[in-house]
Every structure is written in C-alpha cells, then in structure tokens.
Amino acid sequence: MDTDDVAEAWRPATSLPRLRELAAQAPGPARIVASRIGLPAELAEELAVRALESGPDWLGVLRALAAHPATSAERLAELAAHPEESVRQVAAVHRATPKPALKALARDGSATVRRALAGREKLPRKVTDLLTGDACAEVRLTMTRRVGARPEHLRALATDPDARVRRVVAALGHAGDTDLTDPDPEVRRTAVHKRAAPELTPWLDALAQDSDTRVRELIAQQYRNRTPAVLARLAADPEPCVRAATAANAFTPVRHLTELAGDPTLAVLGAISQNPTAPPETLARLVETITRSFGGGASTLPGQEEDLQRLVYAALEHPAIPPESLRALHALDLWPYFHPGNAMDQPNWPADLMVEFGLTYCASTVSGKAERKSFAEIDEARHSEPSEDVLAAMVRSPIYYLRRAVANRHTPPAALAAFVRDPARAEDTSQLDAVAKNPATPLEILLTWAEAGVRHYDMLKNPALPEPVLTAIAACPDTSYATQARQLLEVRKLRAGTETPC
C-alpha cells in the first residue's frame, strides 16, 4: 500500500471522486475510506457492493462498513448474515442493524458473535430472552453486566451453573436469598457485603457457622451483626481474623470481649484496644495479657514489633482504660515514643503520674515570676498534699501545660466547674475540649454543651458520658456525632443490667 495513497485516503480535504479512485485501487485504501468519519452513504454502498463481490482480502472493508453509521440497515442485515464470523460480530453491535437480523444473530453458531450481541447498547426483548438462556456461560455473563439488564432476567440467572454469573447477580442485588446459601463462597461473600444488617438478621446464625472463613469474618463485623448470641459464637471461632473482627465489634458482649482480651493473637488484642465500647475490665485484662506475653524482656516474632507498638499506643489512648492498667502499661516501656505531653490529654492516668508528667513536661519552659512561683508550689505540694488537691492547683496555675490537668478524671469536679465558668478561660478552646472528655466533669456542664451543639466530638470520647448527654447529642440534626451517640445508646441498652459502662 502506497504511503501517499494512505495519507490521501485519511485527509479530510480529499474529494469524493478521488476517494472513489482510491477505494477502487486495493482493499487497503478501500478499508481506510470505509473508516472515514462523514463517509457518504452512497460511497458506503458502493464499497459494500465491491467488497461483497471480492475475495477475503476485502473482509477488512466489510468490518469497517459493519461499524460505520453510513451503512444502511438493509446492508447491515446482509452483513449480519455474512459467512465470516468477524463481520457478523461487528454487525451485531451496530445500532441500525434490523431486529430480524438481531434475532438471527441471537441463534448464531458462534459464541463470539452472540457475546458481541449481548454487549450491544440496546436489545429487543425477545433477543434478551434468548441470550439470557444461552448455552455459553460467557454470553450469559455478558448479559448480567449490561447497564440496562432487566431484573427478571437477572433473577433467572441467580441460579446459573456458572459461579461467575451468580457472583455478578449477587453483587447487583437480584438473587433473592439464593446467594446466601450458594455453593460458591465468593457468591456468599458478595451476598453478605451487599446486604444491610436487618436483611441478614434471619441468616446470622447459619452464616456464623459458614465453612468459609471470610464469610464468618464479614458476619462478625460491626455493621452486619448486633446479635449477642451470634457474636458469642464468633468470639470462639478457630480463625484469628474472625475473632479479631468480633473483638472490633462495638456490640460484642462484655463477657466475650473480656475473654478475647486474653487471646494470644496480636490482631485480636489490637482490635480490642481500638474498640470504643471496650469497658474497663476488658482493657484491664488486655493489659494483663500484654504484660504476661510481652513484658519482662519477652521477645516478639519477626515483623511483630510494629504491631505490638500500635497495640500499646492504642491501649494507652483508650478512653476507658483503668488508671492502674495505665500505670502497668507505662512501666513496660514498650512504646519508645511515649510523650508526657500527650499523656496529659488522656483522662485516666493515675493522679501522681499526671502531676509528674506535667512538671516534667513544662520544667524547661517556665518563665516569669508567677509561673516560677506556681511551679515551685505544686512541686512541693505533691510530696505532702493529696494528689487531687495538687491537680486542682494545676488547673488554677498560670502555666498553660499544667492546666492540662483539666483532662484528668482525678481532678475534683468543683475545680473543673470553676475552670469552665471562669470568663478568662472562654477562649481556651483546647482545654475546654479536654474538660469535655473528662469523666469527672459535672453533668450540667456536659448537658449544656450537648444541647448547644458544641464539643460533641470530644464528649463522645468521654468513657462515662451520662445518658442524658448522649441522648441530647443523638437528638441533634443528623450528623456523624448523632449516629455515634445513637450507637452507644444501643450498646448500653444491650448491656443493660451488666453494670458495665461502655
């Protein structure tokens, strides 16, 4: 093929007579002409006649015409019946191919042609019916992936012998309930992924015993399972990933969470450390496990160091961890990046450690007569006065970092109330946020903030947030904080009578 002829055949300015001359020379230039945008219908017809009368070298021209908008419906019907499979395949997806030709293509002997037909933009109803029941799985699979696939056809494919077809139908949500008992585990996983928790409720017990580990893990996860009996079963699962998912579930009963806190698997322990509804007794057991398994210079397996550090960090930061468990965890020195300044924002540190952290942290920054005097008085008082009184003095200190004692649960409520009501502290946003996280903060202060729509983020970190405050947050305009509050109220309702706060 001459390169000049090729360039001329593609050139937009080439005249119609010259295009006819080029198309008559050989199949190569003719194919290029047949592919041109804006090809006149009469020239398309001339090319079709010439290509149909010529040999196999002209099949490329026929394929180009079978895809071209200028080709007439009558000629497309002829191309749809052409003995060459590749020509029929292209004609099958042309928008103008007549319905009778499409029906014939639906019975074509080539699965490749039928699959191309199944992928076209629009299909007549009868053609859809034929292709939905096609003997070739690839054709049926293509039918499930159609943008305009009809629900009744998808439902008919929900029991297809090919698992790939059933997976797509399950993902589209048209399988009824057959996908939950499908023999293929991937279909069952897809079915569980697709459904909301209420839809899964009747199936939870059976799915919690599924032979596929991933299905059981999905069932253990929070947004699919809130049923205590099923979570109890999953807490005893032989697979660590299932137990870890159960340990992360906000609705797992306290007794089973506490049992999981003795699990030897780091993934399970890590999930508990990040479960916001894990109660103090569970976290105390968690720290005992960490101390027993990793304290005293015990070595970790290769690759576990970072997992252990993340576990310890999450436990240190958990809003419900008991003070003495924090003391034990701190003594292990397993977290190399521990910072006393961060600890001062956490409510549960023992009072004596909180005082020590505060003095250590700000010792090098104290300046001015008032700050030096306050520092010296507090440093002296910690050796003779009750720790709560020392914390109250820190709250009143002119030293900013010592005032972080407003975050600690051992700080007297009266000192917290005085801090909040002091007009001089109105702009001290960071420390008022810390007060919101403090379990010792008086109810009336928390309730005022909740009803005003402020400090919800920080109050939801309060491990002993009173129920009226939670209810007030839950009643606010629908936000993520309201959703969290409603969930915590639901957890408390499930745990009612256990005397275990979440």
Coordinates of C-alpha atoms in Angstrom, one line a residue:
M1 CA 0.0 0.0 0.0
D2 CA 1.5 3.3 -1.1
T3 CA 2.0 5.6 1.9
D4 CA 0.9 8.7 -0.2
D5 CA -2.3 6.9 -1.0
V6 CA -2.9 6.1 2.7
A7 CA -2.3 9.7 3.7
E8 CA -4.6 11.0 1.0
A9 CA -7.3 8.5 1.9
W10 CA -7.3 9.8 5.5
R11 CA -7.0 13.5 4.5
P12 CA -10.3 15.4 5.4
A13 CA -10.0 17.6 2.3
T14 CA -9.7 14.7 -0.2
S15 CA -12.6 15.0 -2.8
L16 CA -15.3 12.4 -3.2
P17 CA -14.2 11.5 -6.7
R18 CA -10.6 10.9 -5.5
L19 CA -11.9 8.8 -2.6
R20 CA -13.7 6.6 -5.2
E21 CA -10.5 6.2 -7.1
L22 CA -8.5 5.3 -4.0
A23 CA -11.2 2.8 -2.9
A24 CA -11.1 1.1 -6.2
Q25 CA -7.3 0.6 -6.2
A26 CA -7.0 -2.1 -3.5
P27 CA -8.5 -3.4 -0.2
G28 CA -6.0 -1.4 1.9
P29 CA -7.1 2.1 0.7
A30 CA -10.7 0.9 0.5
R31 CA -10.7 0.0 4.2
I32 CA -9.3 3.4 5.1
V33 CA -12.0 5.1 3.1
A34 CA -14.7 2.9 4.7
S35 CA -13.5 4.0 8.1
R36 CA -13.6 7.8 7.4
I37 CA -15.8 10.0 9.5
G38 CA -18.5 11.6 7.4
L39 CA -18.4 8.9 4.7
P40 CA -21.3 9.5 2.3
A41 CA -24.0 6.8 2.3
E42 CA -23.7 6.3 -1.5
L43 CA -20.0 5.7 -1.3
A44 CA -20.5 3.3 1.6
E45 CA -23.0 1.4 -0.5
E46 CA -20.5 1.2 -3.5
L47 CA -17.8 -0.1 -1.2
A48 CA -20.1 -2.7 0.2
V49 CA -21.0 -4.0 -3.2
R50 CA -17.4 -4.1 -4.3
A51 CA -16.3 -5.8 -1.1
L52 CA -19.1 -8.4 -1.1
E53 CA -18.1 -9.4 -4.7
S54 CA -14.4 -9.6 -3.9
G55 CA -12.3 -12.1 -2.1
P56 CA -11.1 -12.5 1.6
D57 CA -8.7 -9.6 1.3
W58 CA -11.7 -7.3 1.4
L59 CA -13.1 -8.6 4.7
G60 CA -11.5 -5.6 6.5
V61 CA -13.6 -3.3 4.4
L62 CA -16.7 -5.2 5.3
R63 CA -15.8 -5.0 9.0
A64 CA -15.3 -1.2 8.7
L65 CA -18.6 -0.8 7.0
A66 CA -20.4 -3.0 9.5
A67 CA -19.3 -0.5 12.2
H68 CA -20.0 2.7 10.1
P69 CA -23.0 4.9 10.7
A70 CA -23.4 5.5 7.0
T71 CA -24.1 1.8 6.3
S72 CA -27.8 1.2 5.5
A73 CA -30.0 -1.1 7.6
E74 CA -30.5 -3.3 4.5
R75 CA -26.8 -3.7 4.0
L76 CA -26.3 -4.3 7.8
A77 CA -28.8 -7.2 7.6
E78 CA -26.8 -8.7 4.8
L79 CA -23.5 -8.3 6.7
A80 CA -25.2 -9.8 9.8
A81 CA -25.6 -13.0 7.8
H82 CA -22.2 -13.0 6.2
P83 CA -20.3 -16.3 6.4
E84 CA -17.3 -14.6 8.0
E85 CA -17.6 -14.6 11.9
S86 CA -15.7 -11.3 12.4
V87 CA -18.1 -9.4 10.0
R88 CA -21.2 -10.7 11.8
Q89 CA -19.6 -9.9 15.2
V90 CA -19.2 -6.2 14.2
A91 CA -22.7 -6.0 12.6
A92 CA -24.1 -7.4 15.9
V93 CA -23.3 -4.2 17.8
H94 CA -24.3 -1.7 15.1
R95 CA -27.2 0.5 16.3
A96 CA -29.0 0.3 13.0
T97 CA -28.9 -3.5 12.5
P98 CA -32.6 -4.5 12.0
K99 CA -34.4 -6.5 14.7
P100 CA -34.9 -9.6 12.5
A101 CA -31.2 -9.7 11.9
L102 CA -30.6 -9.4 15.7
K103 CA -32.9 -12.3 16.4
A104 CA -31.0 -14.4 13.8
L105 CA -27.7 -13.4 15.4
A106 CA -29.0 -14.5 18.9
R107 CA -29.0 -18.0 17.4
D108 CA -25.7 -17.6 15.6
G109 CA -23.4 -20.7 15.7
S110 CA -20.5 -18.6 17.0
A111 CA -20.5 -17.8 20.7
T112 CA -18.2 -14.8 20.0
V113 CA -20.9 -13.3 17.8
R114 CA -23.6 -13.9 20.4
R115 CA -21.4 -12.4 23.1
A116 CA -20.9 -9.3 21.0
L117 CA -24.6 -9.1 20.5
A118 CA -25.2 -9.4 24.3
G119 CA -22.9 -6.4 24.8
R120 CA -24.7 -4.0 22.5
E121 CA -26.3 -0.9 23.9
K122 CA -30.0 -1.9 23.2
L123 CA -31.6 -5.3 22.7
P124 CA -35.1 -6.3 21.8
R125 CA -37.0 -8.2 24.5
K126 CA -37.1 -11.5 22.6
V127 CA -33.4 -11.3 21.8
T128 CA -32.7 -10.7 25.5
D129 CA -34.8 -13.8 26.4
L130 CA -32.8 -15.9 24.0
L131 CA -29.4 -14.6 25.2
T132 CA -30.3 -15.0 28.9
G133 CA -30.7 -18.7 28.3
D134 CA -27.7 -19.0 26.0
A135 CA -25.7 -22.3 26.3
C136 CA -22.4 -20.3 26.6
A137 CA -21.5 -19.0 30.0
E138 CA -19.6 -16.1 28.5
V139 CA -22.7 -14.9 26.8
R140 CA -24.8 -15.1 30.0
L141 CA -22.0 -13.4 31.9
T142 CA -22.1 -10.5 29.4
M143 CA -25.9 -10.3 29.9
T144 CA -25.5 -9.8 33.6
R145 CA -23.1 -6.9 33.1
R146 CA -25.4 -4.9 30.8
V147 CA -26.2 -1.4 32.0
G148 CA -29.9 -2.0 31.2
A149 CA -30.2 -5.6 32.4
R150 CA -33.7 -6.3 33.4
P151 CA -34.4 -7.5 37.0
E152 CA -36.4 -10.5 35.8
H153 CA -33.5 -11.7 33.6
L154 CA -31.0 -11.2 36.4
R155 CA -33.2 -13.2 38.8
A156 CA -33.3 -16.0 36.2
L157 CA -29.5 -16.0 36.3
A158 CA -29.3 -16.2 40.1
T159 CA -29.1 -20.0 39.9
D160 CA -26.9 -20.1 36.8
P161 CA -24.5 -23.1 36.7
D162 CA -21.5 -20.7 36.2
A163 CA -20.4 -19.2 39.5
R164 CA -19.1 -16.0 37.8
V165 CA -22.6 -15.3 36.6
R166 CA -24.1 -15.8 40.0
R167 CA -21.4 -13.5 41.6
V168 CA -22.5 -10.6 39.3
V169 CA -26.2 -11.2 40.0
A170 CA -25.4 -11.3 43.8
A171 CA -23.4 -8.1 43.5
L172 CA -26.3 -6.4 41.8
G173 CA -28.8 -7.5 44.5
H174 CA -31.1 -9.5 42.3
A175 CA -30.5 -13.0 43.7
G176 CA -33.3 -13.1 46.3
D177 CA -31.8 -15.2 49.1
T178 CA -30.3 -17.9 47.0
D179 CA -26.9 -16.2 47.1
L180 CA -26.7 -16.6 50.9
T181 CA -26.7 -20.4 50.5
D182 CA -24.8 -20.6 47.2
P183 CA -22.2 -23.3 47.0
D184 CA -19.6 -20.8 45.8
P185 CA -18.0 -19.0 48.8
E186 CA -17.4 -15.9 46.7
V187 CA -21.1 -15.6 46.0
R188 CA -21.9 -15.8 49.7
R189 CA -19.2 -13.2 50.5
T190 CA -20.7 -10.9 47.9
A191 CA -24.2 -11.5 49.3
V192 CA -23.1 -10.6 52.8
H193 CA -21.3 -7.5 51.5
K194 CA -24.4 -6.4 49.7
R195 CA -26.9 -6.6 52.5
A196 CA -27.6 -4.3 55.4
A197 CA -27.7 -5.7 58.9
P198 CA -31.6 -6.0 59.1
E199 CA -31.6 -8.1 55.9
L200 CA -29.1 -10.5 57.3
T201 CA -30.7 -11.0 60.7
P202 CA -32.6 -14.3 59.9
W203 CA -29.4 -15.7 58.4
L204 CA -26.8 -14.7 61.0
D205 CA -26.6 -17.9 62.9
A206 CA -26.1 -20.0 59.8
L207 CA -23.6 -17.6 58.3
A208 CA -21.7 -17.5 61.6
Q209 CA -21.1 -21.2 61.0
D210 CA -20.2 -20.9 57.3
S211 CA -17.4 -23.1 56.0
D212 CA -15.7 -20.0 54.5
T213 CA -13.6 -18.0 56.9
R214 CA -14.1 -14.8 55.1
V215 CA -17.9 -15.1 55.3
R216 CA -17.7 -15.6 59.1
E217 CA -15.3 -12.6 59.3
L218 CA -17.8 -10.4 57.5
I219 CA -20.6 -11.6 59.7
A220 CA -18.5 -10.7 62.8
Q221 CA -18.1 -7.1 61.6
Q222 CA -20.0 -4.3 63.3
Y223 CA -22.4 -3.1 60.6
R224 CA -23.7 -6.6 59.8
N225 CA -24.1 -8.1 63.3
R226 CA -25.5 -6.8 66.5
T227 CA -26.8 -10.1 67.8
P228 CA -25.2 -11.1 71.2
A229 CA -25.6 -14.9 70.7
V230 CA -24.1 -14.9 67.3
L231 CA -21.2 -12.7 68.4
A232 CA -20.6 -15.1 71.3
R233 CA -20.2 -17.9 68.7
L234 CA -17.9 -15.9 66.6
A235 CA -15.8 -14.9 69.6
A236 CA -14.8 -18.6 69.9
D237 CA -14.1 -19.1 66.2
P238 CA -10.9 -21.0 65.5
E239 CA -9.7 -18.4 63.0
P240 CA -7.9 -15.3 64.4
C241 CA -9.3 -13.0 61.7
V242 CA -12.8 -13.9 62.7
R243 CA -12.0 -13.4 66.4
A244 CA -10.4 -10.1 65.6
A245 CA -13.5 -8.9 63.7
T246 CA -15.6 -9.9 66.7
A247 CA -13.2 -8.1 69.1
A248 CA -13.7 -4.9 67.0
N249 CA -17.5 -5.1 67.0
A250 CA -19.0 -2.5 69.3
F251 CA -21.9 -4.8 70.1
T252 CA -19.9 -7.8 71.3
P253 CA -21.0 -8.7 74.8
V254 CA -18.6 -7.7 77.6
R255 CA -18.0 -11.2 78.8
H256 CA -16.8 -12.3 75.4
L257 CA -14.8 -9.2 74.8
T258 CA -13.0 -9.8 78.1
E259 CA -12.3 -13.4 77.1
L260 CA -10.9 -12.2 73.8
A261 CA -8.6 -9.9 75.8
G262 CA -6.7 -13.0 76.8
D263 CA -6.2 -14.1 73.2
P264 CA -2.6 -14.8 72.2
T265 CA -3.0 -13.2 68.8
L266 CA -1.9 -9.6 68.3
A267 CA -4.5 -8.9 65.8
V268 CA -7.3 -9.8 68.3
L269 CA -5.7 -7.7 71.0
G270 CA -5.2 -4.8 68.7
A271 CA -8.9 -4.9 67.7
I272 CA -9.9 -4.7 71.4
S273 CA -7.6 -1.8 72.0
Q274 CA -9.4 0.1 69.3
N275 CA -12.9 -0.9 70.1
P276 CA -14.5 2.3 71.5
T277 CA -17.0 0.3 73.6
A278 CA -14.5 -1.9 75.3
P279 CA -15.1 -1.5 79.1
P280 CA -12.5 -1.1 81.8
E281 CA -12.5 -4.8 82.9
T282 CA -11.8 -5.8 79.3
L283 CA -9.0 -3.3 79.0
A284 CA -7.5 -4.4 82.3
R285 CA -7.4 -8.0 81.0
L286 CA -5.8 -6.7 77.8
V287 CA -3.0 -5.1 79.7
E288 CA -2.5 -8.2 81.8
T289 CA -2.1 -10.2 78.6
I290 CA 0.3 -7.6 77.2
T291 CA 2.3 -7.7 80.4
R292 CA 2.4 -11.5 80.5
S293 CA 3.2 -12.0 76.9
F294 CA 5.5 -9.2 76.0
G295 CA 6.7 -7.7 79.3
G296 CA 9.9 -8.6 81.2
G297 CA 12.0 -8.5 78.1
A298 CA 10.0 -11.2 76.2
S299 CA 10.8 -11.1 72.5
T300 CA 8.3 -10.7 69.7
L301 CA 8.3 -12.7 66.5
P302 CA 9.9 -11.1 63.5
G303 CA 7.6 -8.5 61.9
Q304 CA 5.5 -8.1 65.1
E305 CA 7.3 -5.2 66.7
E306 CA 5.3 -2.5 64.9
D307 CA 2.0 -4.4 65.6
L308 CA 2.9 -4.5 69.3
Q309 CA 3.8 -0.8 69.4
R310 CA 0.4 0.0 67.7
L311 CA -1.4 -2.1 70.2
V312 CA 0.3 -0.4 73.2
Y313 CA -0.3 3.0 71.8
A314 CA -4.0 2.3 71.2
A315 CA -4.3 0.9 74.7
L316 CA -2.6 4.0 76.2
E317 CA -5.0 6.2 74.4
H318 CA -8.2 4.2 75.0
P319 CA -10.7 6.5 76.9
A320 CA -11.9 3.7 79.2
I321 CA -8.6 2.1 80.3
P322 CA -8.3 1.9 84.1
P323 CA -5.7 4.1 85.8
E324 CA -3.7 1.2 87.3
S325 CA -3.6 -0.6 84.0
L326 CA -2.2 2.6 82.5
R327 CA 0.5 2.5 85.2
A328 CA 1.4 -1.1 84.5
L329 CA 1.5 -0.4 80.7
H330 CA 3.7 2.6 81.2
A331 CA 6.1 0.6 83.3
L332 CA 6.6 -1.9 80.5
D333 CA 8.2 0.8 78.3
L334 CA 7.1 -1.0 75.2
W335 CA 6.2 2.2 73.3
P336 CA 9.5 4.0 72.5
Y337 CA 7.8 7.3 71.5
F338 CA 5.8 7.9 74.7
H339 CA 5.4 11.6 75.3
P340 CA 4.2 13.0 78.7
G341 CA 2.6 16.0 76.9
N342 CA 0.3 13.6 75.1
A343 CA -0.5 11.7 78.3
M344 CA -1.7 14.9 79.9
D345 CA -4.6 15.0 77.4
Q346 CA -5.8 11.5 78.5
P347 CA -8.3 11.3 81.4
N348 CA -7.2 8.0 83.1
W349 CA -3.7 8.4 84.2
P350 CA -3.1 8.0 87.9
A351 CA -3.0 11.3 89.7
D352 CA 0.6 11.0 90.8
L353 CA 1.8 10.3 87.3
M354 CA -0.3 13.1 85.9
V355 CA 1.4 15.5 88.3
E356 CA 4.8 14.1 87.4
F357 CA 4.2 14.3 83.7
G358 CA 3.0 17.9 84.0
L359 CA 6.0 19.1 86.0
T360 CA 8.5 17.2 83.8
Y361 CA 6.9 18.4 80.6
C362 CA 6.9 22.1 81.4
A363 CA 10.1 22.4 83.6
S364 CA 12.2 23.8 80.8
T365 CA 9.6 26.3 79.6
V366 CA 8.6 28.0 82.9
S367 CA 9.3 31.8 82.8
G368 CA 8.3 34.8 84.7
K369 CA 7.8 35.3 88.5
A370 CA 4.2 34.0 88.6
E371 CA 5.0 30.8 86.7
R372 CA 8.1 30.0 88.7
K373 CA 6.2 30.5 91.9
S374 CA 3.3 28.3 90.8
F375 CA 5.7 25.6 89.6
A376 CA 7.6 25.6 92.9
E377 CA 4.4 25.4 95.0
I378 CA 3.0 22.5 93.0
D379 CA 6.3 20.6 93.1
E380 CA 6.4 21.0 96.8
A381 CA 2.8 20.2 97.4
R382 CA 2.9 16.8 95.5
H383 CA 5.1 15.4 98.3
S384 CA 2.7 16.3 101.1
E385 CA -0.8 17.1 99.8
P386 CA -3.4 14.7 98.3
S387 CA -3.0 14.3 94.6
E388 CA -6.5 15.6 93.9
D389 CA -5.6 18.9 95.6
V390 CA -2.4 19.2 93.6
L391 CA -4.4 18.6 90.4
A392 CA -6.8 21.4 91.4
A393 CA -3.9 23.7 91.9
M394 CA -2.6 22.8 88.5
V395 CA -5.9 23.8 87.0
R396 CA -5.6 27.2 88.5
S397 CA -1.9 27.6 87.5
P398 CA -0.7 30.3 85.2
I399 CA 1.3 27.7 83.4
Y400 CA -0.6 26.5 80.3
Y401 CA 0.7 23.0 80.3
L402 CA -0.1 22.4 84.0
R403 CA -3.7 23.4 83.3
R404 CA -4.0 20.3 81.1
A405 CA -4.9 18.7 84.4
V406 CA -8.5 19.6 83.4
A407 CA -8.4 16.4 81.3
N408 CA -7.7 14.1 84.2
R409 CA -10.5 12.2 85.9
H410 CA -8.9 12.6 89.4
T411 CA -9.3 16.4 89.2
P412 CA -12.1 17.5 91.6
P413 CA -15.4 18.3 89.8
A414 CA -15.5 21.7 91.6
A415 CA -12.2 22.7 90.1
L416 CA -13.4 21.7 86.6
A417 CA -16.6 23.6 87.0
A418 CA -14.7 26.7 88.2
F419 CA -12.4 26.5 85.2
V420 CA -15.3 26.3 82.7
R421 CA -17.1 29.2 84.3
D422 CA -14.1 31.4 84.5
P423 CA -14.5 34.1 81.8
A424 CA -10.8 34.2 81.4
R425 CA -11.0 30.6 80.0
A426 CA -13.7 31.3 77.5
E427 CA -11.2 31.3 74.6
D428 CA -9.2 28.4 75.9
T429 CA -10.8 26.0 73.4
S430 CA -8.2 23.2 73.6
Q431 CA -8.5 22.9 77.4
L432 CA -12.3 23.2 77.3
D433 CA -12.3 20.3 74.8
A434 CA -10.2 18.4 77.4
V435 CA -12.8 19.0 80.0
A436 CA -15.5 17.5 77.7
K437 CA -13.5 14.2 77.7
N438 CA -13.2 14.1 81.4
P439 CA -15.4 11.6 83.3
A440 CA -15.3 13.9 86.4
T441 CA -16.9 16.8 84.6
P442 CA -20.3 17.7 86.1
L443 CA -23.4 16.7 84.2
E444 CA -24.8 20.2 83.9
I445 CA -21.7 21.4 82.0
L446 CA -21.8 18.4 79.6
L447 CA -25.5 18.7 79.0
T448 CA -25.3 22.5 78.3
W449 CA -22.6 21.8 75.6
A450 CA -24.6 18.9 74.1
E451 CA -27.8 20.9 73.8
A452 CA -25.8 23.8 72.3
G453 CA -24.4 21.5 69.7
V454 CA -20.7 22.1 70.7
R455 CA -17.9 19.7 71.8
H456 CA -19.7 16.6 70.6
Y457 CA -16.5 15.2 69.1
D458 CA -14.7 15.4 72.4
M459 CA -17.6 14.4 74.6
L460 CA -18.0 11.2 72.7
K461 CA -14.5 10.3 73.9
N462 CA -15.7 10.6 77.5
P463 CA -15.8 7.0 78.8
A464 CA -18.5 7.7 81.3
L465 CA -20.7 10.1 79.3
P466 CA -24.0 10.3 81.1
E467 CA -27.0 9.0 79.2
P468 CA -28.9 12.4 79.2
V469 CA -25.9 13.9 77.4
L470 CA -25.8 11.0 74.9
T471 CA -29.5 11.4 74.3
A472 CA -29.1 15.1 73.6
I473 CA -26.3 14.5 71.1
A474 CA -28.3 11.8 69.4
A475 CA -31.3 14.2 69.0
C476 CA -29.2 16.8 67.2
P477 CA -29.5 17.3 63.5
D478 CA -28.3 14.1 61.8
T479 CA -24.5 14.2 61.9
S480 CA -21.8 11.6 62.4
Y481 CA -21.8 12.5 66.0
A482 CA -25.5 11.9 66.4
T483 CA -25.0 8.5 64.7
Q484 CA -22.2 7.6 67.2
A485 CA -24.4 8.7 70.1
R486 CA -27.3 6.5 68.9
Q487 CA -24.9 3.6 68.6
L488 CA -23.5 4.0 72.1
L489 CA -27.1 4.2 73.4
E490 CA -27.9 1.0 71.6
V491 CA -24.8 -0.7 73.0
R492 CA -25.8 0.4 76.5
K493 CA -29.3 -0.9 76.1
L494 CA -27.9 -4.3 75.0
R495 CA -25.6 -4.3 78.0
A496 CA -28.3 -3.2 80.5
G497 CA -28.0 -4.9 83.8
T498 CA -24.4 -5.9 83.4
E499 CA -23.2 -2.8 85.5
T500 CA -20.6 -2.4 82.8
P501 CA -20.4 1.1 81.1
C502 CA -19.3 1.3 77.5

